[in-house]
Short mmCIF file of C-alpha atoms in Angstrom, two decimals:
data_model
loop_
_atom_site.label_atom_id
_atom_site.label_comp_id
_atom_site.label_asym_id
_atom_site.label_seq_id
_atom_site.Cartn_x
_atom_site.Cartn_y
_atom_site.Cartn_z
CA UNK A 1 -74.11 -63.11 -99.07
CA UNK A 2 -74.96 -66.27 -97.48
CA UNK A 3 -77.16 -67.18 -94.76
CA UNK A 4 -75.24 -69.63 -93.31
CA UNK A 5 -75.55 -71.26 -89.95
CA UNK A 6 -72.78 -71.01 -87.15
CA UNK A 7 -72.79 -73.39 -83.79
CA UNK A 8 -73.86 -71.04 -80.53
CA UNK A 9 -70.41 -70.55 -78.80
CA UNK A 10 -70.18 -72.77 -76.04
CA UNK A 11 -71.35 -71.25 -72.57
CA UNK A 12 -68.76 -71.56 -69.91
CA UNK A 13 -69.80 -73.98 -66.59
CA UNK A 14 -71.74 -72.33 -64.05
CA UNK A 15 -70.06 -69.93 -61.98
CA UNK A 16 -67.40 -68.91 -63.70
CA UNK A 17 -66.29 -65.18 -63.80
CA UNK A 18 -66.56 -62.66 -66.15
CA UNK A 19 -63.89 -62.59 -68.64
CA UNK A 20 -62.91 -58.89 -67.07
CA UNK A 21 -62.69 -60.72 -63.27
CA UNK A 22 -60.50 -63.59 -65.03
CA UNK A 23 -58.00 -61.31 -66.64
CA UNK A 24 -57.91 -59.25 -63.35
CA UNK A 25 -56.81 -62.74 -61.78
CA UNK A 26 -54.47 -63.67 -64.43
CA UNK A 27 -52.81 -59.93 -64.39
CA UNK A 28 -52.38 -60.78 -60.30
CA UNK A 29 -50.58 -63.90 -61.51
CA UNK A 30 -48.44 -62.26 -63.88
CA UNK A 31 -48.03 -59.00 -61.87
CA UNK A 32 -44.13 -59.68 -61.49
CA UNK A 33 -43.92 -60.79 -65.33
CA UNK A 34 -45.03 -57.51 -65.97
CA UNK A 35 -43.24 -54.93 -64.17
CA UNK A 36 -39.55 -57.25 -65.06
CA UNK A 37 -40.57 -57.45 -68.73
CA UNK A 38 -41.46 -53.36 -68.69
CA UNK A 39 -38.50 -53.38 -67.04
CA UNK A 40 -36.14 -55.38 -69.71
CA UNK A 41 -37.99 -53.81 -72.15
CA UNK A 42 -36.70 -50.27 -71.40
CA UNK A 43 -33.73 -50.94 -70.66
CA UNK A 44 -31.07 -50.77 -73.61
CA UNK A 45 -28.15 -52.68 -74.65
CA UNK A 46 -27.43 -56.33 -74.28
CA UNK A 47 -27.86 -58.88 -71.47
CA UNK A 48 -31.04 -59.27 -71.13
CA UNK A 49 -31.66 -62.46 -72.88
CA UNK A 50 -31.86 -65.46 -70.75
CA UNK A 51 -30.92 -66.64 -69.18
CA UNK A 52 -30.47 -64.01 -67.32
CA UNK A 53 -26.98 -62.32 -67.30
CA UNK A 54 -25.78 -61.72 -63.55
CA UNK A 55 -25.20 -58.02 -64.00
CA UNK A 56 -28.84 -57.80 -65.00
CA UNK A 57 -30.17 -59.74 -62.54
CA UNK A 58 -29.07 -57.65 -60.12
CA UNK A 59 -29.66 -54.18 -61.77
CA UNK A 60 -33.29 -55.37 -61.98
CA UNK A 61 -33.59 -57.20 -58.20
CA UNK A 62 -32.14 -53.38 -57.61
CA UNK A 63 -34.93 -51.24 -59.86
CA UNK A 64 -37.86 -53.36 -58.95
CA UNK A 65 -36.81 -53.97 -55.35
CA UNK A 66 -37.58 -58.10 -55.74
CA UNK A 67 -34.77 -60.59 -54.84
CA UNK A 68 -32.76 -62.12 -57.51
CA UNK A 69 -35.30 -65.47 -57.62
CA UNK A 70 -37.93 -63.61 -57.98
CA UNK A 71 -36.70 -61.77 -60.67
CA UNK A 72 -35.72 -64.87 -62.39
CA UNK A 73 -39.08 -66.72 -62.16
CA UNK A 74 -40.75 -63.31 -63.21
CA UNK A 75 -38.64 -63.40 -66.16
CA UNK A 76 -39.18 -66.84 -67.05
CA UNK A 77 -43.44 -66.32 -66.96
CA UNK A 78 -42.44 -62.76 -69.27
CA UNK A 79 -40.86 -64.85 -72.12
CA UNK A 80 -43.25 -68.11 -71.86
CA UNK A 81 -46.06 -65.55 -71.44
CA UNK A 82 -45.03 -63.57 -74.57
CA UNK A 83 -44.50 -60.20 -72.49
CA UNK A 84 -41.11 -59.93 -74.32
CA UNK A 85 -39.61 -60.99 -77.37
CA UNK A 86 -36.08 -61.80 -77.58
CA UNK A 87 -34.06 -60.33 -81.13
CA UNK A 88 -30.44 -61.50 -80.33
CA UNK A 89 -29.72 -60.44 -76.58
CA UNK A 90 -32.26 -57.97 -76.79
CA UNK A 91 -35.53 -57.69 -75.18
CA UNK A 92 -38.41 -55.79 -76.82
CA UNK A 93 -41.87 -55.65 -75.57
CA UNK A 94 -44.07 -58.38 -76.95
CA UNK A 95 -47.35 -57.67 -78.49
CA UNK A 96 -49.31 -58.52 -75.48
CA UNK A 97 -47.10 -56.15 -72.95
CA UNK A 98 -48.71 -53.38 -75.18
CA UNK A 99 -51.87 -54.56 -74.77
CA UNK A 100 -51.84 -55.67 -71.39
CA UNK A 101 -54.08 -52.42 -69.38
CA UNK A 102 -56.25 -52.64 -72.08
CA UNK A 103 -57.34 -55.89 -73.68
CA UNK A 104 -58.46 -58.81 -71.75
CA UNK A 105 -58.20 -61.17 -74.43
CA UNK A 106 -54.62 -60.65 -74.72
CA UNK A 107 -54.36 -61.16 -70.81
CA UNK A 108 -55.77 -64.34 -71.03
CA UNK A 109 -53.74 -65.53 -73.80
CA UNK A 110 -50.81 -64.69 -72.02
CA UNK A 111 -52.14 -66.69 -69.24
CA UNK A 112 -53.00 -69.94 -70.90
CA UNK A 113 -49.18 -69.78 -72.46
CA UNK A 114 -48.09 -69.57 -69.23
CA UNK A 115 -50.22 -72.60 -68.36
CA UNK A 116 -49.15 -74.38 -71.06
CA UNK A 117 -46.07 -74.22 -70.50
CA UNK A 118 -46.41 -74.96 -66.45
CA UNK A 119 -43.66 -78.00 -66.37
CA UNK A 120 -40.90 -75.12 -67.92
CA UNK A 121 -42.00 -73.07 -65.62
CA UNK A 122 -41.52 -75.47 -62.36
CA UNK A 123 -38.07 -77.82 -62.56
CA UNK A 124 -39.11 -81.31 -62.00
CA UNK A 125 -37.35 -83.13 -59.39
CA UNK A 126 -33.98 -84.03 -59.67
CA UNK A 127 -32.70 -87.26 -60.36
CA UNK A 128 -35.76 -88.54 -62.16
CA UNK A 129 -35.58 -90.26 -65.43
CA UNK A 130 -36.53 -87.96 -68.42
CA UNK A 131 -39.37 -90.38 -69.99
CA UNK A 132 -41.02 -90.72 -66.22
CA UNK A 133 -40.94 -86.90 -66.31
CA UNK A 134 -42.46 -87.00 -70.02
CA UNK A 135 -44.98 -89.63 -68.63
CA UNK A 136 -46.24 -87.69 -66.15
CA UNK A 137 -46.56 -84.47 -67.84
CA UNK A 138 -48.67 -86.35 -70.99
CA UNK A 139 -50.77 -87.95 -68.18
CA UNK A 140 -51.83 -84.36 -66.28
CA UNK A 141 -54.43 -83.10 -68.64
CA UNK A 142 -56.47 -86.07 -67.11
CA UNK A 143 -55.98 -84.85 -63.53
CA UNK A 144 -57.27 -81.48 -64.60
CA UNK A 145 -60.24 -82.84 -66.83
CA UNK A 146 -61.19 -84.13 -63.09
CA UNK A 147 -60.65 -81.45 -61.60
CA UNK A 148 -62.60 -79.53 -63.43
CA UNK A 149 -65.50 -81.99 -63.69
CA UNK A 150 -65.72 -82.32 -59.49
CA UNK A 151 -66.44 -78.93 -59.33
CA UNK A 152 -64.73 -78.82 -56.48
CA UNK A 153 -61.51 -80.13 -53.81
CA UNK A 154 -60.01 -83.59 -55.42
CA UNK A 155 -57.81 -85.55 -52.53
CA UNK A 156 -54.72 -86.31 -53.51
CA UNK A 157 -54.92 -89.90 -53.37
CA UNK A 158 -57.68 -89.79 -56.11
CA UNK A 159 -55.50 -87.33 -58.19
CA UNK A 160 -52.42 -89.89 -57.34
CA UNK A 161 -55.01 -92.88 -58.35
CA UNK A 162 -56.21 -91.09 -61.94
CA UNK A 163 -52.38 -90.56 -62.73
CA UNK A 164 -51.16 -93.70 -62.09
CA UNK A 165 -53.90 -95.56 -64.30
CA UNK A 166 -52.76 -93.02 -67.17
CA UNK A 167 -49.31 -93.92 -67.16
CA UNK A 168 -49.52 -97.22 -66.77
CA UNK A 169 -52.17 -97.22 -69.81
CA UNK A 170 -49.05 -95.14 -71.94
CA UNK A 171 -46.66 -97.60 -70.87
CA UNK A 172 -48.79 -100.33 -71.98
CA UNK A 173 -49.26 -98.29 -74.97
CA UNK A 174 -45.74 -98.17 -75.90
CA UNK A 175 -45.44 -102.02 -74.91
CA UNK A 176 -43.27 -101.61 -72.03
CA UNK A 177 -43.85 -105.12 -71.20
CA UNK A 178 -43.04 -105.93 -66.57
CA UNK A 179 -39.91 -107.67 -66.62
CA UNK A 180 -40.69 -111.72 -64.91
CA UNK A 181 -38.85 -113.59 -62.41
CA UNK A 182 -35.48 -114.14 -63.77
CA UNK A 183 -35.44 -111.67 -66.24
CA UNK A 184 -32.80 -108.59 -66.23
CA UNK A 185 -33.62 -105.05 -67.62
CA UNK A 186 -31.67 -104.25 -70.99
CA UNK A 187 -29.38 -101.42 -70.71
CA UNK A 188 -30.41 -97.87 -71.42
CA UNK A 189 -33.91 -95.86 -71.08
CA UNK A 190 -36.02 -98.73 -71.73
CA UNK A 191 -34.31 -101.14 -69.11
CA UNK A 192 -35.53 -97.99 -66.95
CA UNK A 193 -38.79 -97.69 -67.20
CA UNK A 194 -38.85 -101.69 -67.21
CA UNK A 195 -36.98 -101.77 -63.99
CA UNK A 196 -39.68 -99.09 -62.86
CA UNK A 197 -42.39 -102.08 -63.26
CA UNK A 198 -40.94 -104.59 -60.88
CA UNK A 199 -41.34 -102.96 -57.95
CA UNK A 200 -45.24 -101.58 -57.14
CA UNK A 201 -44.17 -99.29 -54.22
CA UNK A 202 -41.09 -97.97 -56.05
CA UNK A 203 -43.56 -97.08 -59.09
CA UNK A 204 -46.25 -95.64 -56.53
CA UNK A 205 -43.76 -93.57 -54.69
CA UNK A 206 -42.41 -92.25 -57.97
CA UNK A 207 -45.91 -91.12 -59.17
CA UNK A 208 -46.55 -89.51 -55.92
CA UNK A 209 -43.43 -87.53 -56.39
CA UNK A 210 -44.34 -86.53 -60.02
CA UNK A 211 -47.90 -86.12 -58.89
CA UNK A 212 -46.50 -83.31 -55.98
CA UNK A 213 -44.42 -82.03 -58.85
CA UNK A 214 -47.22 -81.38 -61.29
CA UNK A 215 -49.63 -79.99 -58.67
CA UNK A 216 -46.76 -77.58 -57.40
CA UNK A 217 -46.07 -76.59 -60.96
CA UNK A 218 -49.76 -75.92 -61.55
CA UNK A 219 -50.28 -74.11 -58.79
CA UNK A 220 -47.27 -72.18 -59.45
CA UNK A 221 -49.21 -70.71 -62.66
CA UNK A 222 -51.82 -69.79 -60.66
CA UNK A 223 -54.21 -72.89 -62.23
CA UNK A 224 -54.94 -74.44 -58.76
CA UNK A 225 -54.88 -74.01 -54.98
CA UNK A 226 -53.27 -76.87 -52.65
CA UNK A 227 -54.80 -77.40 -49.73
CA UNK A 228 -54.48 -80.16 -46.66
CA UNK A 229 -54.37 -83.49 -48.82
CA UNK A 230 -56.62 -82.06 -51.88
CA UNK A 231 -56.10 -79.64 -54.85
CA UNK A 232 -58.73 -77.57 -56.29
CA UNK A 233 -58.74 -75.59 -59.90
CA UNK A 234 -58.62 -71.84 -59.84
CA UNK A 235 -61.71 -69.83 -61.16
CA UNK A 236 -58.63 -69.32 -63.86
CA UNK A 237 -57.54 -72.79 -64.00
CA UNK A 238 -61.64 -74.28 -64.03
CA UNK A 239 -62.04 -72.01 -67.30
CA UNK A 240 -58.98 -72.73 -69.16
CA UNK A 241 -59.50 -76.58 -68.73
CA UNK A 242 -63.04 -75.68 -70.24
CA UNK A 243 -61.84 -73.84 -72.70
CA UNK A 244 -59.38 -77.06 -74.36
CA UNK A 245 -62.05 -79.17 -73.53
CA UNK A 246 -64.42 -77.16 -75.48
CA UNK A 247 -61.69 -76.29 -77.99
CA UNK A 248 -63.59 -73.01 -78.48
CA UNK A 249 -62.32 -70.93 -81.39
CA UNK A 250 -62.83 -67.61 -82.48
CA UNK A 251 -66.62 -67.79 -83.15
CA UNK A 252 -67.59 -66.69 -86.90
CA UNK A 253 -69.98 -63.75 -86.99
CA UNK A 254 -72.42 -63.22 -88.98
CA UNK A 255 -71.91 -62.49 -92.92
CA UNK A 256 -73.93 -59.82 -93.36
CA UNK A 257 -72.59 -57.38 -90.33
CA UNK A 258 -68.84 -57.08 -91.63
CA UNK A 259 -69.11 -54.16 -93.92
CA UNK A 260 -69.42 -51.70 -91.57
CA UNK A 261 -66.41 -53.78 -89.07
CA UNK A 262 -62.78 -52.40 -88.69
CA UNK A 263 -60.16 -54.43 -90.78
CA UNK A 264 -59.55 -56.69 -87.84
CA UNK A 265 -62.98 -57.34 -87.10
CA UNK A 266 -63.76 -58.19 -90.53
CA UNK A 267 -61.32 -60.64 -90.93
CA UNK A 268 -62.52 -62.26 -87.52
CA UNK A 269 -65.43 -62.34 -88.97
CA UNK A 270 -64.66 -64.15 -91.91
CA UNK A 271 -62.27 -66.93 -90.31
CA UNK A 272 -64.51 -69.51 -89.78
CA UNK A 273 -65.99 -68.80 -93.71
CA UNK A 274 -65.17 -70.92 -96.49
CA UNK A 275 -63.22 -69.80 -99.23
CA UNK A 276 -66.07 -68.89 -101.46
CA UNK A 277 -68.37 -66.85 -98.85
CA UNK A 278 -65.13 -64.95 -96.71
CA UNK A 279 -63.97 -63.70 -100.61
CA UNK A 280 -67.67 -62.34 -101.38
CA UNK A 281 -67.34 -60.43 -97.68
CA UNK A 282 -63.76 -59.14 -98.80
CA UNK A 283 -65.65 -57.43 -101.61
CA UNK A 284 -68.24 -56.18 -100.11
CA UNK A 285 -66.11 -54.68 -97.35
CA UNK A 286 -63.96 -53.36 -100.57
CA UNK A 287 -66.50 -52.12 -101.85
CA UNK A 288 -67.10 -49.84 -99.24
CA UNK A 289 -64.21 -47.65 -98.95
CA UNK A 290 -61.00 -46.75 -101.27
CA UNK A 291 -58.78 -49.23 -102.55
CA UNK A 292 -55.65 -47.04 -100.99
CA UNK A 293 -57.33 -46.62 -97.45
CA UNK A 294 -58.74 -50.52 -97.61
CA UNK A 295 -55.44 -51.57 -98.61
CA UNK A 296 -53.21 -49.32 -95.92
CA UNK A 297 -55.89 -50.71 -93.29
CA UNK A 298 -54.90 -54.82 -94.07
CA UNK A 299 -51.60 -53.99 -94.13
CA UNK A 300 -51.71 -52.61 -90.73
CA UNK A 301 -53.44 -55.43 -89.51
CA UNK A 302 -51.17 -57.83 -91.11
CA UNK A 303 -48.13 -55.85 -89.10
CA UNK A 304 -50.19 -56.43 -85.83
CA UNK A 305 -49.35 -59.12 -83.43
CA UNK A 306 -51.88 -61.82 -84.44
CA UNK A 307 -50.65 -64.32 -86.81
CA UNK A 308 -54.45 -65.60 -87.13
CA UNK A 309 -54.82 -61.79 -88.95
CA UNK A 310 -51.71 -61.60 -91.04
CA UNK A 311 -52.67 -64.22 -92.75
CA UNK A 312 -56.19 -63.38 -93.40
CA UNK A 313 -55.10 -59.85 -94.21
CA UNK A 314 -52.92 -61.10 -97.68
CA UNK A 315 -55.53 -63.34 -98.50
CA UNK A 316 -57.95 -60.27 -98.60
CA UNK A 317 -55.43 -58.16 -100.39
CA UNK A 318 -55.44 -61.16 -102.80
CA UNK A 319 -59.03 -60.11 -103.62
CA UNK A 320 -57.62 -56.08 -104.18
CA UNK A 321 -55.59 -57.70 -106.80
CA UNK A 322 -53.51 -54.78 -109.18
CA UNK A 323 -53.74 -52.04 -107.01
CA UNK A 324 -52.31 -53.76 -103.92
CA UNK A 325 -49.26 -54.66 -105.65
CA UNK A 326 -46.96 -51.81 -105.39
CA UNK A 327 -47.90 -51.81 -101.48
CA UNK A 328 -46.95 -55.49 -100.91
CA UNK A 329 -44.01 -55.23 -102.89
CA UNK A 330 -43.11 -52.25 -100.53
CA UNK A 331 -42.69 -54.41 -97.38
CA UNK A 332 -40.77 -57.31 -98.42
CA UNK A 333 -38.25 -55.53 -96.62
CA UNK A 334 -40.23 -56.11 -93.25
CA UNK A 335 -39.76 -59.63 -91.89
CA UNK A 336 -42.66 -60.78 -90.50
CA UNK A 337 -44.47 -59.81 -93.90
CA UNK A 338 -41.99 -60.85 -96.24
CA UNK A 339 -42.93 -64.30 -96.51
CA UNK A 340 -46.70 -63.56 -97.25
CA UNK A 341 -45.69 -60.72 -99.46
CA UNK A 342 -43.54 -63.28 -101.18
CA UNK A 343 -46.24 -65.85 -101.52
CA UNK A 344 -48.49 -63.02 -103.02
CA UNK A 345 -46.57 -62.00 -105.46
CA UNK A 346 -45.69 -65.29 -106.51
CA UNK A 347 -49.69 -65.58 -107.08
CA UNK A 348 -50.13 -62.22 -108.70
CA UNK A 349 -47.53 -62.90 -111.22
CA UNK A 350 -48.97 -66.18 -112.55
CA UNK A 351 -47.53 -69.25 -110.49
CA UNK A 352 -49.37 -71.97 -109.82
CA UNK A 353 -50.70 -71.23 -106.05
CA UNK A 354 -49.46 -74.92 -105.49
CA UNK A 355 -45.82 -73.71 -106.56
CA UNK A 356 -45.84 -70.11 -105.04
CA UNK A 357 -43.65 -71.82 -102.15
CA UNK A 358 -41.03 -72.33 -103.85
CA UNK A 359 -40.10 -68.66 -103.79
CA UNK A 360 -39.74 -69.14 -100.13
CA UNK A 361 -35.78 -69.54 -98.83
CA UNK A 362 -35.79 -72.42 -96.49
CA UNK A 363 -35.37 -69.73 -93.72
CA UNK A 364 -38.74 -67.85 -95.04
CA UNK A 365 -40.23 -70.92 -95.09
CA UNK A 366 -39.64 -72.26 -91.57
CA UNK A 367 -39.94 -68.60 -89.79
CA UNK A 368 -44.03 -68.57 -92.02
CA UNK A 369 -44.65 -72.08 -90.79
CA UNK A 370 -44.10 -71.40 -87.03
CA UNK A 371 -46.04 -68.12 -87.71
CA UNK A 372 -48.92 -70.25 -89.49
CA UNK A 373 -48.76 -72.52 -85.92
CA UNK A 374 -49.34 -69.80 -83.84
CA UNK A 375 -52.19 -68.81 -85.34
CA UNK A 376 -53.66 -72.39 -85.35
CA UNK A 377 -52.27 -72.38 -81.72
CA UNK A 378 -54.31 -69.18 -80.89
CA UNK A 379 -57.49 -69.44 -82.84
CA UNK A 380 -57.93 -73.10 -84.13
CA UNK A 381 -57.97 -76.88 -82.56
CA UNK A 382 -55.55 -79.58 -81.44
CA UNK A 383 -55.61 -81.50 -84.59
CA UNK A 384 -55.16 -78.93 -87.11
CA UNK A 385 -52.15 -78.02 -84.98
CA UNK A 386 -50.97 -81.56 -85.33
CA UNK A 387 -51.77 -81.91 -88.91
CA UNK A 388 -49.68 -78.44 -89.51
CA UNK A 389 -46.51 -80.74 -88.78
CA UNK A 390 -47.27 -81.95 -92.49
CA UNK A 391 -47.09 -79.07 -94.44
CA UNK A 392 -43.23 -78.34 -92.78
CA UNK A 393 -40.75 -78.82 -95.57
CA UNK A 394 -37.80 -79.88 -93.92
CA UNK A 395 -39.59 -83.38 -93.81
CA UNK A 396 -38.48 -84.72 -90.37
CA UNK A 397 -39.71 -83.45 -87.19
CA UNK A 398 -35.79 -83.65 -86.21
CA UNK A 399 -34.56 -81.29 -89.37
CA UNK A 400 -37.89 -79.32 -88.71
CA UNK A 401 -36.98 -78.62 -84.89
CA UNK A 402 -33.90 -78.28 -85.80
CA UNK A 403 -34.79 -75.01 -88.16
CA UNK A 404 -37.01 -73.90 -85.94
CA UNK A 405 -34.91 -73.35 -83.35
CA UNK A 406 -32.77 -71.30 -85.42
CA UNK A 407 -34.89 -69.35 -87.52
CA UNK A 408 -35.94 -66.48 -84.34
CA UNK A 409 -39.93 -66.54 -84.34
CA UNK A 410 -40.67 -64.89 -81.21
CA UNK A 411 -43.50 -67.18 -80.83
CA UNK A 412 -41.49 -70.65 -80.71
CA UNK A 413 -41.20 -71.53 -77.53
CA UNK A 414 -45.39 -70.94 -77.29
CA UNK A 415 -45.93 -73.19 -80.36
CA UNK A 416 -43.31 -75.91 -79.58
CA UNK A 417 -44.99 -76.26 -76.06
CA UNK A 418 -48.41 -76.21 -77.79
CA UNK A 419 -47.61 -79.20 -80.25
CA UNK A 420 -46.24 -81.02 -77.38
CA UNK A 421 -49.64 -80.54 -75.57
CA UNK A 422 -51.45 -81.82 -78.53
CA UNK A 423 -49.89 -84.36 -80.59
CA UNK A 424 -50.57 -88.07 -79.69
CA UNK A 425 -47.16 -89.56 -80.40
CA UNK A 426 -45.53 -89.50 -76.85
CA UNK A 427 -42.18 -90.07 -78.18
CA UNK A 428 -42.42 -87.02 -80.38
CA UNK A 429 -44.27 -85.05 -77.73
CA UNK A 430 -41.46 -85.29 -75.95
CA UNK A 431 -38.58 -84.56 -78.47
CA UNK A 432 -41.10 -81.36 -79.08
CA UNK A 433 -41.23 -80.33 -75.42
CA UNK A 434 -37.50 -80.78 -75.50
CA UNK A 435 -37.08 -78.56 -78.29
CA UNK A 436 -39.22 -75.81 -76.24
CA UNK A 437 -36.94 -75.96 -73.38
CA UNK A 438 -33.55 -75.39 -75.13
CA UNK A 439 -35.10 -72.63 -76.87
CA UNK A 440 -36.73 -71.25 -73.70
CA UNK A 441 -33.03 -71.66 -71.64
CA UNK A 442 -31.07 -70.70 -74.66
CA UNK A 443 -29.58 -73.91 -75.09
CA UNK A 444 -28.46 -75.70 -78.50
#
């Protein structure tokens, strides 16, 4: 045992709900999501993948009495929600549809997807070069982070001033250099956003467009209200901008009181532990019960919907040792486990921990790196989500987006559209959020 120090959690601005109140809000938002994804969910055979074949579309505008554009948006929050997981053409419920009535937490994950993921949700304007587009959506989390400071309304003009400044300091960034008198704009995307710079009303119209765009998308999510000229963050909106500002993560609790925790309370509790202390609580909570029941109890965890907990499940069973073994062999046959069941073994039978990857097939190995991301997405911060782009072993973000497409996590679209969010490279960023929208519209 150890008595190491933790940092207090964070306490959320002044003001803001109760969790409870926010996931009531966020359920309003999603109310439609729901009843379309119960909805695709029960209903069986094909053609409910999206997007969304025309005789479905109309069976369900028919079951759920909504027209056919609402069930179409409704669907689109289900999948980028993660109310449903597409297996082929068929919808199952996802992990949080089960949980929705009952835990919060899940709600408000399902939420801050959805927020995440607010410029798939809303089409951007037609006609509008891509990288403008791209522009405008890496220069919004600076329009929230005032938002959410002000407390309050923001005019639009201020909002319209704040976005400007930030693209014109990623241009600059990227060396998009004004074209002078007498110059002509090179053919292609960058002769774009260079003829962009030579006129200042063109570029200030263009923002205000994008700007409109962005605050319709938002507000779309539910994130923010629009009023007469100024735009204010939703009790939902305030605390999820908090929350990424903060970049809280699951907080660690304290060593001593996981004995007596469930499996997946344990494990919470242990996440934030190093190596050393979270395997001397793995013991102690072995300890405390029989190896079968201790062992059936991780593996049931490890089947749940949080990749956060699979993970930490196998390294716990790596502590059983012997007597786990016949039990992880047994569900190499289940997918989501194989991989970790693979890598286990691998350990258990003498390789080098460093080398246990190799018994991965390049399919094994894409589908655990995606599920590795969504943990990181769910429980851990920005930069260990960007840093996770290392450990990929196709060795191009091209190949590796590529793969990932193809490999089926029902979590992709929900970690593509979180690396976009995070990662600093705007170019890549955007190759990444283009990658999320071919696999959210079921394109190639």
């Amino acid at each position: 045992m150890t008595n190491r120090r933790t940092r207090p959690a964070p306490r959320p601005p002044e003001g803001t709900p109760p969790r409870a109140e926010l996931a009531r809000q966020a359920r309003a938002v999603l109310a439609d999501a729901v009843r379309i994804a119960h909805w695709a969910a029960g209903t069986p055979g094909p053609g409910t993948a999206t997007p969304l074949a025309a005789h479905a579309l109309e069976r369900a505008a028919t079951a759920l009495e909504l027209s056919p554009a609402q069930v179409r948006a409704g669907w689109d929050r289900a999948r980028l929600a993660g109310l449903v997981e597409l297996h082929g053409d068929t919808a199952r419920p996802g992990w949080r549809l089960r949980a929705w009535d009952r835990d919060d937490s899940a709600v408000l994950r399902g939420w801050v997807a959805l927020f995440d993921a607010w410029s798939l949700v809303h089409a951007a304007p037609a006609g509008i070069e891509a990288g403008a587009v791209a522009e405008a959506v890496e220069a919004v989390p600076q329009v929230l982070s005032l938002l959410q400071l002000s407390a309050g309304p923001v005019t639009v003009p201020a909002l319209l001033d704040l976005l400007a400044q930030r693209v014109a300091e990623l241009q600059e960034e990227r060396c998009e250099v004004p074209l002078g008198p007498g110059r002509t704009a090179p053919a292609g995307p960058a002769g774009t956003a260079a003829d962009r710079a030579t006129g200042p009303a063109r570029i200030t119209d263009l923002n205000a467009l994008l700007l409109d765009w962005a605050l319709e998308g938002l507000a779309a999510v539910g994130a923010l209200t629009l009023g007469q000229g100024h735009a204010t963050l939703t009790p939902l909106g305030n605390w999820a901008v908090w929350v990424k500002l903060e970049q809280i993560c699951v907080a660690a609790q304290s060593p001593a009181g996981n004995i007596e925790q469930s499996a997946a309370d344990m494990l919470l509790g242990c996440a934030r532990l190093t190596p050393g202390p979270a395997r001397d609580e793995y013991r102690a909570w072995l300890a405390a019960r029989t190896v079968g029941s201790a062992v059936a109890e991780l593996l049931a965890v490890a089947r749940g919907e949080d990749a956060l907990l699979r993970g930490l499940a196998f390294e716990a069973l790596r502590v059983v040792g012997a007597p786990a073994e016949p039990e992880v062999r047994a569900v190499l046959a289940e997918p989501s486990l194989r991989p970790y069941a693979l890598l286990w073994l691998a350990e258990y039978e003498g390789n080098d921990p460093d080398d246990a990857q190799d018994v991965l097939s390049r399919e094994e190995s894409t589908w655990l790196w995606v599920d590795t991301a969504a943990a990181v997405a769910d429980h851990g911060e920005t930069g260990l989500l960007v840093r996770h782009l290392d450990s990929a072993v196709q060795g191009t973000v091209p190949a590796l987006l590529d793969e990932v497409r193809a490999v089926g996590h029902p979590r992709t679209v929900q970690v593509l559209v979180a690396l976009a969010a995070a990662h600093p490279d705007p170019a890549l960023a955007k190759a990444v959020r283009r990658a999320a929208f071919q696999v959210h519209t079921g394109g190639a």
